[in-house]
Coordinates of C-alpha atoms in Angstrom, one line a residue:
X1 CA 93.4 108.3 123.0
X2 CA 96.9 106.2 124.6
X3 CA 99.8 108.0 125.6
X4 CA 101.9 105.4 124.8
X5 CA 104.4 107.2 122.2
X6 CA 106.2 108.9 124.3
X7 CA 106.8 105.1 126.9
X8 CA 107.6 103.8 123.0
X9 CA 110.4 106.7 122.1
X10 CA 112.3 106.7 125.2
X11 CA 115.6 108.4 124.4
X12 CA 118.8 105.9 125.6
X13 CA 121.3 108.6 127.1
X14 CA 124.7 108.7 127.7
X15 CA 126.5 111.0 130.6
X16 CA 123.3 114.0 129.7
X17 CA 121.7 116.1 132.2
X18 CA 119.3 118.4 131.9
X19 CA 116.7 120.8 134.3
X20 CA 113.4 122.2 132.8
X21 CA 114.5 124.5 130.8
X22 CA 117.9 124.0 132.0
X23 CA 120.7 124.3 134.6
X24 CA 123.1 126.4 136.5
X25 CA 125.7 123.8 136.9
X26 CA 125.3 119.6 138.1
X27 CA 121.7 118.4 137.4
X28 CA 120.3 115.2 137.5
X29 CA 119.3 112.7 134.9
X30 CA 115.1 113.0 134.1
X31 CA 112.6 111.2 132.8
X32 CA 110.6 112.3 130.2
X33 CA 107.8 113.0 132.8
X34 CA 109.0 114.8 135.4
X35 CA 110.2 116.7 132.2
X36 CA 106.5 117.9 131.5
X37 CA 106.7 119.9 134.7
X38 CA 107.2 123.4 134.5
X39 CA 110.7 124.6 135.0
X40 CA 111.9 126.8 137.9
X41 CA 112.4 130.1 137.4
X42 CA 116.2 130.0 138.2
X43 CA 116.9 127.2 135.9
X44 CA 115.9 129.5 133.1
X45 CA 119.3 130.8 130.8
X46 CA 119.7 134.1 128.3
X47 CA 120.7 133.2 125.1
X48 CA 124.0 132.0 125.1
X49 CA 126.5 130.0 122.4
X50 CA 125.8 128.4 119.6
X51 CA 125.0 125.1 117.9
X52 CA 125.4 123.8 114.7
X53 CA 123.3 120.6 113.4
X54 CA 124.1 118.7 111.0
X55 CA 121.0 116.7 109.3
X56 CA 121.5 114.0 105.9
X57 CA 119.0 115.7 103.8
X58 CA 120.1 118.4 101.6
X59 CA 118.9 121.8 102.4
X60 CA 117.1 124.2 99.2
X61 CA 116.4 127.6 101.1
X62 CA 113.0 127.3 100.5
X63 CA 112.3 127.8 104.3
X64 CA 108.6 128.1 103.9
X65 CA 106.9 124.8 103.9
X66 CA 104.2 125.6 101.0
X67 CA 106.5 125.2 97.9
X68 CA 108.7 122.4 98.0
X69 CA 111.1 121.9 101.3
X70 CA 113.1 119.4 102.2
X71 CA 112.9 118.1 106.2
X72 CA 115.9 120.2 106.8
X73 CA 114.3 122.7 105.4
X74 CA 111.3 122.3 107.5
X75 CA 112.8 121.1 110.9
X76 CA 114.1 125.2 110.5
X77 CA 110.6 126.3 109.5
X78 CA 109.3 124.9 112.7
X79 CA 111.8 126.9 114.7
X80 CA 111.1 130.1 113.3
X81 CA 107.4 130.4 112.7
X82 CA 104.9 127.9 115.1
X83 CA 105.4 130.0 117.8
X84 CA 102.1 131.6 118.3
X85 CA 99.9 129.4 117.3
X86 CA 96.5 128.1 119.0
X87 CA 96.8 124.9 119.9
X88 CA 99.9 123.2 121.0
X89 CA 101.0 119.5 121.1
X90 CA 102.6 118.3 124.8
X91 CA 105.1 116.2 125.1
X92 CA 102.6 113.4 125.8
X93 CA 101.3 113.9 122.5
X94 CA 97.6 115.8 124.1
X95 CA 96.8 119.4 121.8
X96 CA 95.9 121.5 124.2
X97 CA 94.8 125.6 124.3
X98 CA 98.5 127.8 123.5
X99 CA 97.2 129.7 127.0
X100 CA 100.2 131.5 126.3
X101 CA 98.9 133.5 123.5
X102 CA 94.5 133.1 124.1
X103 CA 93.7 136.1 126.9
X104 CA 90.7 133.6 127.4
X105 CA 89.3 129.6 127.0
X106 CA 88.0 129.4 123.2
X107 CA 84.3 129.9 122.9
X108 CA 83.4 126.5 121.5
X109 CA 80.2 126.5 119.3
X110 CA 78.4 122.8 117.6
X111 CA 76.7 124.3 114.8
X112 CA 73.5 122.5 113.2
X113 CA 75.2 121.4 110.2
X114 CA 77.7 119.2 112.1
X115 CA 80.6 121.5 112.3
X116 CA 82.5 123.7 115.2
X117 CA 83.5 127.1 115.7
X118 CA 86.1 128.5 118.0
X119 CA 86.2 131.6 118.6
X120 CA 89.8 132.9 119.7
X121 CA 90.7 135.8 121.5
X122 CA 94.8 136.5 121.5
X123 CA 96.7 138.6 123.8
X124 CA 96.9 142.2 123.2
X125 CA 100.6 142.4 123.9
X126 CA 102.0 139.9 121.2
X127 CA 104.7 141.2 119.2
X128 CA 107.0 139.7 116.4
X129 CA 110.4 139.0 116.0
X130 CA 110.8 142.4 115.2
X131 CA 109.1 143.8 117.8
X132 CA 105.5 144.5 115.5
X133 CA 102.2 143.4 117.5
X134 CA 100.7 140.1 116.0
X135 CA 97.1 140.7 115.3
X136 CA 94.1 138.4 115.3
X137 CA 94.4 140.0 111.4
X138 CA 97.2 138.2 110.8
X139 CA 95.7 134.6 111.7
X140 CA 92.8 135.1 109.1
X141 CA 95.6 136.1 107.0
X142 CA 96.9 132.6 107.4
X143 CA 94.0 131.7 106.0
X144 CA 92.8 133.3 103.8
X145 CA 96.6 133.2 101.9
X146 CA 97.0 129.2 102.4
X147 CA 93.7 128.4 100.8
X148 CA 93.2 130.8 98.2
X149 CA 93.8 129.7 94.0
X150 CA 96.1 132.6 93.7
X151 CA 98.8 131.4 96.2
X152 CA 98.2 126.9 95.1
X153 CA 97.8 127.3 91.9
X154 CA 99.0 130.6 90.2
X155 CA 101.9 130.6 92.3
X156 CA 102.2 126.6 93.0
X157 CA 101.9 126.5 96.1
X158 CA 100.4 123.3 96.0
X159 CA 101.5 122.3 99.9
X160 CA 99.8 125.6 101.0
X161 CA 96.3 124.3 101.2
X162 CA 98.1 121.5 104.1
X163 CA 97.9 123.7 107.0
X164 CA 94.0 125.5 106.4
X165 CA 92.1 122.0 104.7
X166 CA 90.1 121.3 107.6
X167 CA 88.1 124.9 107.6
X168 CA 84.0 125.1 106.9
X169 CA 83.8 126.5 103.4
X170 CA 88.2 125.9 101.9
X171 CA 86.5 123.7 99.0
X172 CA 85.0 126.1 97.5
X173 CA 86.8 129.3 98.2
X174 CA 90.3 127.3 97.3
X175 CA 88.4 126.0 93.4
X176 CA 87.5 129.6 92.9
X177 CA 84.1 129.4 93.2
X178 CA 83.8 131.7 96.1
X179 CA 85.9 135.1 97.2
X180 CA 84.8 135.0 100.6
X181 CA 86.0 132.0 103.1
X182 CA 83.4 131.0 105.2
X183 CA 84.9 129.7 108.1
X184 CA 87.1 132.5 109.1
X185 CA 85.7 135.5 110.8
X186 CA 87.7 138.8 111.4
X187 CA 85.5 140.0 115.2
X188 CA 88.4 142.5 116.1
X189 CA 91.8 143.7 116.4
X190 CA 92.5 140.8 118.9
X191 CA 89.2 138.1 117.6
X192 CA 88.7 135.9 114.9
X193 CA 86.5 132.8 114.7
X194 CA 87.9 129.7 113.5
X195 CA 84.5 127.1 112.3
X196 CA 86.4 123.2 111.6
X197 CA 84.1 121.1 109.3
X198 CA 81.5 118.7 109.6
X199 CA 83.4 116.3 107.5
X200 CA 86.2 116.4 109.5
X201 CA 84.4 115.9 112.3
X202 CA 84.5 113.7 115.4
X203 CA 88.4 113.7 115.1
X204 CA 90.3 111.2 117.1
X205 CA 93.1 114.1 117.9
X206 CA 90.5 116.3 119.7
X207 CA 91.4 119.8 119.3
X208 CA 94.9 119.4 116.6
X209 CA 91.5 120.6 114.0
X210 CA 91.4 123.8 115.3
X211 CA 94.9 125.2 115.1
X212 CA 95.8 127.7 112.9
X213 CA 98.8 130.6 113.9
X214 CA 99.6 134.1 112.5
X215 CA 101.6 135.0 109.0
X216 CA 103.1 138.2 108.7
X217 CA 101.0 139.7 106.4
X218 CA 102.9 143.0 106.1
X219 CA 105.9 140.3 104.9
X220 CA 103.5 138.9 102.0
X221 CA 101.3 141.2 100.6
X222 CA 101.6 144.4 99.5
X223 CA 100.5 146.9 102.1
X224 CA 97.2 148.0 100.4
X225 CA 96.2 144.2 100.6
X226 CA 93.2 144.3 102.5
X227 CA 91.1 141.5 104.2
X228 CA 87.9 142.2 104.5
X229 CA 84.9 141.3 106.8
X230 CA 81.6 140.0 106.0
X231 CA 78.8 138.6 107.2
X232 CA 79.5 135.4 105.4
X233 CA 83.3 135.0 105.7
X234 CA 85.9 136.6 105.7
X235 CA 88.0 138.0 102.1
X236 CA 90.9 139.5 100.6
X237 CA 90.0 143.5 98.2
X238 CA 90.8 143.6 94.9
X239 CA 94.1 144.0 95.4
X240 CA 94.9 140.4 96.1
X241 CA 96.1 139.2 92.5
X242 CA 99.0 136.5 91.6
X243 CA 100.5 139.6 90.1
X244 CA 99.9 141.9 92.6
X245 CA 101.6 140.1 95.5
X246 CA 103.9 137.9 93.0
X247 CA 106.9 139.9 93.9
X248 CA 107.0 139.9 98.3
X249 CA 106.1 136.2 98.0
X250 CA 108.8 135.3 96.9
X251 CA 110.7 138.0 98.7
X252 CA 109.2 136.6 102.0
X253 CA 109.1 133.1 101.0
X254 CA 113.4 132.5 100.4
X255 CA 114.2 135.5 103.4
X256 CA 111.7 136.1 106.4
X257 CA 111.1 139.2 107.5
X258 CA 109.8 138.2 110.9
X259 CA 108.9 135.2 113.2
X260 CA 106.9 134.2 115.8
X261 CA 109.1 130.7 117.0
X262 CA 111.6 130.6 119.5
X263 CA 113.9 131.2 116.7
X264 CA 114.1 134.1 114.3
X265 CA 115.5 133.8 110.5
X266 CA 118.7 135.2 110.2
X267 CA 120.2 134.6 106.5
X268 CA 120.1 131.5 104.4
X269 CA 124.3 130.4 102.8
X270 CA 123.7 128.9 99.4
X271 CA 126.8 127.8 99.2
X272 CA 127.5 126.4 102.3
X273 CA 123.6 124.5 102.5
X274 CA 122.6 126.2 105.9
X275 CA 120.8 128.5 107.9
X276 CA 121.3 130.6 110.2
X277 CA 119.1 131.4 113.0
X278 CA 118.7 133.8 115.9
X279 CA 116.7 133.3 119.0
X280 CA 113.7 135.7 119.1
X281 CA 113.6 138.1 122.0
X282 CA 109.6 138.0 122.1
X283 CA 109.0 134.5 121.7
X284 CA 106.2 133.8 124.2
X285 CA 106.9 130.3 125.4
X286 CA 106.1 126.8 124.8
X287 CA 104.1 125.1 126.7
X288 CA 106.3 125.0 129.7
X289 CA 107.0 128.1 129.2
X290 CA 110.7 127.2 128.0
X291 CA 112.4 130.1 125.1
X292 CA 115.6 129.8 123.5
X293 CA 118.5 129.1 125.8
X294 CA 121.1 129.4 122.9
X295 CA 121.4 131.8 121.3
X296 CA 122.6 130.6 117.5
X297 CA 121.4 128.3 115.5
X298 CA 122.6 126.6 112.1
X299 CA 121.3 123.7 110.5
X300 CA 123.5 122.3 107.6
X301 CA 123.4 119.9 105.1
X302 CA 125.9 117.4 106.2
X303 CA 126.7 114.7 103.4
X304 CA 126.4 110.8 104.1
X305 CA 130.1 110.6 103.1
X306 CA 131.3 113.5 105.8
X307 CA 129.1 113.6 108.4
X308 CA 130.9 111.6 110.8
X309 CA 134.4 113.0 110.2
X310 CA 132.7 116.5 110.6
X311 CA 131.1 115.5 114.3
X312 CA 134.2 114.1 115.0
X313 CA 136.5 117.3 114.1
X314 CA 133.6 119.6 115.5
X315 CA 132.2 121.4 111.8
X316 CA 129.6 119.9 113.7
X317 CA 128.6 119.8 117.1
X318 CA 125.4 118.1 117.1
X319 CA 123.9 114.8 114.2
X320 CA 120.5 114.4 113.8
X321 CA 119.2 110.8 112.7
X322 CA 122.0 108.4 111.7
X323 CA 120.7 105.9 110.4
X324 CA 123.0 104.5 108.7
X325 CA 124.9 101.2 110.6
X326 CA 128.6 101.8 109.8
X327 CA 127.9 105.3 110.8
X328 CA 126.2 104.3 114.1
X329 CA 128.8 102.3 114.7
X330 CA 131.2 104.6 114.8
X331 CA 129.4 107.3 116.5
X332 CA 129.4 104.9 119.4
X333 CA 133.2 104.3 119.0
X334 CA 133.5 108.3 120.1
X335 CA 130.5 108.0 122.5
X336 CA 133.2 105.1 123.7
X337 CA 136.5 107.7 124.1
X338 CA 133.9 110.1 126.0
X339 CA 134.2 113.6 123.5
X340 CA 129.9 112.7 122.4
X341 CA 127.0 111.8 123.7
X342 CA 124.1 110.2 122.2
X343 CA 120.2 109.9 122.1
X344 CA 118.5 107.1 120.4
X345 CA 114.8 106.8 119.8
X346 CA 112.4 103.9 117.3
X347 CA 111.9 105.7 114.0
X348 CA 108.0 107.6 113.5
X349 CA 108.7 106.8 109.6
X350 CA 110.8 104.6 107.8
X351 CA 112.8 103.8 104.1
X352 CA 111.1 103.5 101.1
X353 CA 110.8 102.5 97.6
X354 CA 107.9 105.0 96.3
X355 CA 106.4 104.0 93.1
X356 CA 103.6 105.9 90.7
X357 CA 100.8 104.3 90.4
X358 CA 98.9 106.0 87.4
X359 CA 101.9 105.6 85.1
X360 CA 104.2 102.9 83.7
X361 CA 104.3 99.1 84.7
X362 CA 103.8 100.9 88.1
X363 CA 100.6 101.6 87.7
X364 CA 99.4 98.4 87.7
X365 CA 99.8 96.1 91.5
X366 CA 101.1 93.4 91.0
X367 CA 104.5 95.1 89.3
X368 CA 104.9 96.5 92.9
X369 CA 104.3 92.9 94.2
X370 CA 107.2 91.7 92.3
X371 CA 109.6 94.9 93.2
X372 CA 108.9 93.3 96.4
X373 CA 109.6 89.4 96.2
X374 CA 112.5 90.4 94.0
X375 CA 114.5 92.9 96.8
X376 CA 115.6 90.8 99.9
X377 CA 114.3 93.0 102.2
X378 CA 115.5 91.8 105.7
X379 CA 119.3 91.4 104.7
X380 CA 119.3 95.3 103.7
X381 CA 117.3 96.0 106.5
X382 CA 120.2 94.7 108.5
X383 CA 122.9 95.8 106.3
X384 CA 121.6 99.2 106.1
X385 CA 121.3 99.7 109.5
X386 CA 123.4 97.3 111.6
X387 CA 121.0 95.9 112.8
X388 CA 119.7 98.9 114.0
X389 CA 116.4 98.3 112.8
X390 CA 114.0 96.0 110.7
X391 CA 111.6 95.9 108.4
X392 CA 108.5 96.8 108.5
X393 CA 105.2 95.1 105.7
X394 CA 102.6 98.6 105.5
X395 CA 102.6 101.9 106.5
X396 CA 104.1 102.5 109.9
X397 CA 107.2 103.0 112.1
X398 CA 107.6 101.2 115.6
X399 CA 107.1 104.3 117.6
X400 CA 103.6 104.1 117.3
X401 CA 101.2 102.6 119.9
X402 CA 99.3 100.5 117.2
X403 CA 101.7 98.4 115.9
X404 CA 101.8 97.3 120.3
X405 CA 98.5 97.3 120.6
X406 CA 98.1 95.6 116.9
X407 CA 101.1 93.3 117.5
X408 CA 99.6 89.4 116.1
X409 CA 97.6 91.8 112.4
X410 CA 100.8 93.4 112.0
X411 CA 102.9 90.0 112.6
X412 CA 100.0 88.7 109.7
X413 CA 100.7 90.9 106.9
X414 CA 102.1 89.7 103.8
X415 CA 105.9 89.7 104.8
X416 CA 107.1 89.4 100.4
X417 CA 109.6 87.3 101.1
X418 CA 112.2 87.1 98.6
X419 CA 111.0 85.2 95.6
X420 CA 111.5 85.2 92.2
X421 CA 109.0 82.3 91.7
X422 CA 106.3 84.8 93.3
X423 CA 107.5 87.4 91.5
X424 CA 106.9 85.5 88.2
X425 CA 103.6 84.1 89.2
X426 CA 102.3 87.1 90.4
X427 CA 103.9 89.2 87.0
X428 CA 102.0 86.6 85.6
X429 CA 98.4 86.9 86.8
X430 CA 99.1 90.5 85.9
X431 CA 99.0 90.2 82.0
X432 CA 102.6 90.5 81.7
X433 CA 103.1 87.2 79.5
X434 CA 103.9 88.7 76.2
X435 CA 107.2 90.0 74.4
X436 CA 108.2 92.9 72.2
X437 CA 106.8 91.1 69.0
X438 CA 103.4 90.2 71.4
X439 CA 103.7 86.6 70.4
X440 CA 103.3 84.2 74.2
X441 CA 107.0 85.0 76.7
X442 CA 109.3 82.7 76.3
X443 CA 111.8 83.1 79.5
X444 CA 114.2 85.2 78.1
X445 CA 114.3 89.3 77.7
X446 CA 111.7 92.0 78.6
X447 CA 108.9 90.8 79.4
X448 CA 105.0 92.7 77.7
X449 CA 101.7 93.4 78.5
X450 CA 99.4 94.7 76.0
X451 CA 97.7 98.0 77.7
X452 CA 95.1 100.2 75.3
X453 CA 96.3 98.0 72.4
X454 CA 100.7 98.9 72.4
X455 CA 102.6 96.3 73.6
X456 CA 104.2 97.9 76.8
X457 CA 107.5 96.8 78.6
X458 CA 108.3 95.9 82.0
X459 CA 110.9 98.4 82.4
X460 CA 111.2 100.5 85.6
X461 CA 112.5 104.5 85.6
X462 CA 114.2 105.0 88.6
X463 CA 114.9 108.1 90.4
X464 CA 117.1 108.5 92.8
X465 CA 119.5 111.2 94.6
X466 CA 123.7 111.7 94.8
X467 CA 125.5 110.2 97.7
X468 CA 123.0 108.0 99.0
X469 CA 123.9 105.2 100.2
X470 CA 120.6 103.3 100.7
X471 CA 120.6 104.0 96.9
X472 CA 123.5 102.5 96.1
X473 CA 122.4 99.6 98.5
X474 CA 119.8 98.9 96.3
X475 CA 122.2 99.2 92.8
X476 CA 123.2 96.4 94.5
X477 CA 120.4 94.1 95.8
X478 CA 118.2 95.3 93.3
X479 CA 118.5 97.1 90.3
X480 CA 121.7 94.6 89.5
X481 CA 120.2 91.6 90.9
X482 CA 120.3 88.9 88.2
X483 CA 117.0 87.5 89.2
X484 CA 115.3 91.2 88.0
X485 CA 117.0 90.3 84.7
X486 CA 115.8 86.7 84.8
X487 CA 112.3 87.1 85.6
X488 CA 112.0 89.7 82.2
X489 CA 112.2 93.1 83.9
X490 CA 114.8 96.0 84.0
X491 CA 115.1 98.4 86.4
X492 CA 117.1 101.5 84.8
X493 CA 118.6 104.0 87.7
X494 CA 118.9 107.8 87.3
X495 CA 120.6 110.0 89.8
X496 CA 119.8 113.7 90.8
X497 CA 119.8 115.8 93.7
X498 CA 117.7 116.2 95.9
X499 CA 115.7 119.3 95.4
X500 CA 115.6 117.3 91.6
X501 CA 114.0 114.6 92.8
X502 CA 111.6 116.3 95.4
X503 CA 110.8 118.0 91.6
X504 CA 110.1 115.1 89.7
X505 CA 108.0 113.4 92.5
X506 CA 105.8 116.4 92.9
X507 CA 105.3 116.8 89.5
X508 CA 102.6 115.2 87.2
X509 CA 105.2 113.9 84.0
X510 CA 106.0 110.7 83.3
X511 CA 109.7 111.1 84.0
X512 CA 109.7 108.1 86.4
X513 CA 108.3 105.5 87.9
X514 CA 110.2 104.5 91.3
X515 CA 112.0 106.8 93.4
X516 CA 113.7 106.0 96.7
X517 CA 112.7 108.4 100.5
X518 CA 112.3 108.1 103.6
X519 CA 109.9 109.0 105.0
X520 CA 108.5 110.9 107.9
X521 CA 105.0 110.7 109.4
X522 CA 103.1 113.3 110.5
X523 CA 101.7 114.2 114.0
X524 CA 98.9 113.6 114.3
X525 CA 98.8 110.0 112.1
X526 CA 96.4 111.8 109.6
X527 CA 97.1 110.8 106.2
X528 CA 93.7 111.0 104.4
X529 CA 95.2 113.6 102.3
X530 CA 98.4 111.4 101.1
X531 CA 95.9 108.7 99.9
X532 CA 92.8 110.7 98.3
X533 CA 91.3 109.8 95.3
X534 CA 93.4 113.2 92.5
X535 CA 94.2 114.8 96.1
X536 CA 96.7 117.6 96.4
X537 CA 98.8 115.3 98.1
X538 CA 98.0 112.2 96.8
X539 CA 101.6 112.2 94.8
X540 CA 101.8 108.2 94.3
X541 CA 98.7 109.4 92.6
X542 CA 96.8 105.8 93.4
X543 CA 92.9 105.7 92.5
X544 CA 92.0 102.6 95.5
X545 CA 88.6 103.5 97.0
X546 CA 89.4 101.2 99.6
X547 CA 92.4 102.1 100.9
X548 CA 90.8 106.7 100.4
X549 CA 88.0 105.5 103.1
X550 CA 89.8 103.8 105.1
X551 CA 92.4 106.2 105.5
X552 CA 89.6 109.1 105.5
X553 CA 87.4 107.2 108.2
X554 CA 90.5 107.0 110.5
X555 CA 90.5 110.5 111.9
X556 CA 86.8 110.6 111.8
X557 CA 86.5 108.7 116.0
X558 CA 85.8 110.4 118.5
X559 CA 88.7 111.1 120.9
X560 CA 88.8 108.4 123.3
X561 CA 87.6 105.0 120.5
X562 CA 91.3 103.3 120.7
X563 CA 89.4 100.7 119.6
X564 CA 87.8 101.8 117.2
X565 CA 90.7 103.2 116.1
X566 CA 92.4 100.5 116.2
X567 CA 90.9 98.3 114.1
X568 CA 90.3 100.8 111.1
X569 CA 94.3 101.5 111.4
X570 CA 94.3 97.5 110.5
X571 CA 92.2 97.5 107.8
X572 CA 94.2 100.4 106.6
X573 CA 97.2 98.8 107.1
X574 CA 95.9 95.3 105.3
X575 CA 94.5 97.2 102.6
X576 CA 98.4 99.4 102.1
X577 CA 100.3 96.0 102.4
X578 CA 97.9 94.4 99.7
X579 CA 98.7 97.0 97.2
X580 CA 102.4 98.4 97.7
X581 CA 102.0 102.2 96.1
X582 CA 105.4 102.5 98.8
X583 CA 107.2 99.3 99.9
X584 CA 109.0 99.8 102.7
X585 CA 112.7 99.3 103.3
X586 CA 113.1 99.7 107.0
X587 CA 111.9 101.7 110.0
X588 CA 115.2 102.3 112.3
X589 CA 116.5 103.3 115.4
X590 CA 117.5 106.3 115.2
X591 CA 121.2 107.7 117.0
X592 CA 121.3 111.3 117.3
X593 CA 125.7 112.2 118.3
X594 CA 126.3 115.2 119.0
X595 CA 129.3 117.0 121.2
X596 CA 129.6 116.5 125.5
X597 CA 129.2 120.6 125.7
X598 CA 125.8 120.5 123.8
X599 CA 123.2 119.8 127.1
X600 CA 119.4 118.9 128.1
X601 CA 118.6 116.7 124.3
X602 CA 117.5 113.5 125.9
X603 CA 113.9 115.0 125.5
X604 CA 113.9 114.7 122.2
X605 CA 112.6 111.3 120.0
X606 CA 110.9 111.0 116.5
X607 CA 107.7 112.9 117.7
X608 CA 109.2 115.7 120.3
X609 CA 111.7 116.4 117.8
X610 CA 114.4 118.7 117.2
X611 CA 112.0 121.9 116.9
X612 CA 110.4 121.4 119.8
X613 CA 113.4 120.1 121.9
X614 CA 115.4 122.7 121.6
X615 CA 114.2 125.7 123.9
X616 CA 115.0 122.8 127.0
X617 CA 119.1 122.5 125.3
X618 CA 122.1 124.5 126.3
X619 CA 125.7 124.9 125.7
X620 CA 128.0 124.1 128.1
X621 CA 131.3 125.6 127.3

């Protein structure tokens, strides 16, 4: 596989220095390539100091991602709970076995049915943050717990399956057809096996499918819930019921009692929307042996309307992923003064309009296309990013190597350039040709379409979050755009909190047709579940066989077969561009601003994120 992500996402640095995991005194600026070398022992610091990280994404306190958490919640989760995975990603986006955790290279067995079994032996001296041992049972627990319908359905943790979706037998187990998960076996105190399902192989991102980490079993379930090993796989005893475990699950969900990552959960301040994390003394280190050098990390919600004041006054030390052009220019002014530094990097994602494709007018492709024609996205991107970004016409961000390698095909995607006439044309082609009385549309008022024997008005219910500059710009350029009314459409905005928006987006109700949110693409770029017909993660509720197949086919390609991968990626983008289940608004150049006392940030980008870079950072008082 081509390793162009780091090259495309190389960070711009102003006045920074780093040496491995840290430095005593002055050190030269290193390139990302230089940083892949293991750090010298004398370059590792004992944890000290504090950093307050500000994020424009509102925190909820729901730190575990199995229910519904924001990107800020997820940033905190990754810092505390992803330190003992069996497979980890390097800075070159290669997936390697985590020999900090494993006692030996795993045994890999190709099975007759096309599945593949990994037999893992973990080290016998691994510890949770509270000093208790990490055992094989806790890896098996994660698979059984997250894949169980008791958790996913009865306890409404719909996102839980995501971490274990590749395990053989997971579909039958999650559906409740069996209480035994055949793809996971507990073989001893420090040994277990995991079998990757045949229909997910081959996989373009190699060993990633063999990734699993431990979950702190004593925190999540009562002590008499046990794991039973059988010849057909592992299972829980009969104590594992929703009624019996719900209290311990709810407590651990909001207040994790033990961690295996670089940091451990300390508290969540509901009034300040902030997490406080402390350095984990028992963390085994990342792939280069780096451990936390900052004692306390605070992740807090920093609203867009106050974020630049907060970074200027030092209320926050580090401001993540600034994207608004006005804010970026204000930050660059601080850098010029000399009080602040910054890094910038292309976004692995975009801002977008999201459509529910199974209800109301937005269930019809022509309506989604008409909305695209009625929004001048070039002007929108220019205004919002202040020139630090631009329009994309598919499900991609400019940090991805595919964009460069398929530049000609990407340029040929429909740009949906602003055109009231094109909007009218696609609406008429889609059957929006009637008025409220069922007569031919006269050119004034709302358009209607006959759907299942009833007249449906061309009225879009839009849900947006409060204190959001993207929403404010959409009001001006879309909702109140006179051309929207002139083509026979109306868009009605409803402003809610971000948590309420997420809840509305995830549920199956027909409250809203359209949302505006950002999306960061997964690493690796695995989108099969997102577009699977009736899939748990298909929140757009789109049911298009071609789109679903292309999304699934994208990953079932041999590692290293870039040509096939790129061709499939292009076909997916073409279909996405035609259907527009989401309408990309902009993919921007992120800027992180921070006080000059913050050192070691320059390896970070939108793929190697803060949860990975934090162990290379320190505070210089």
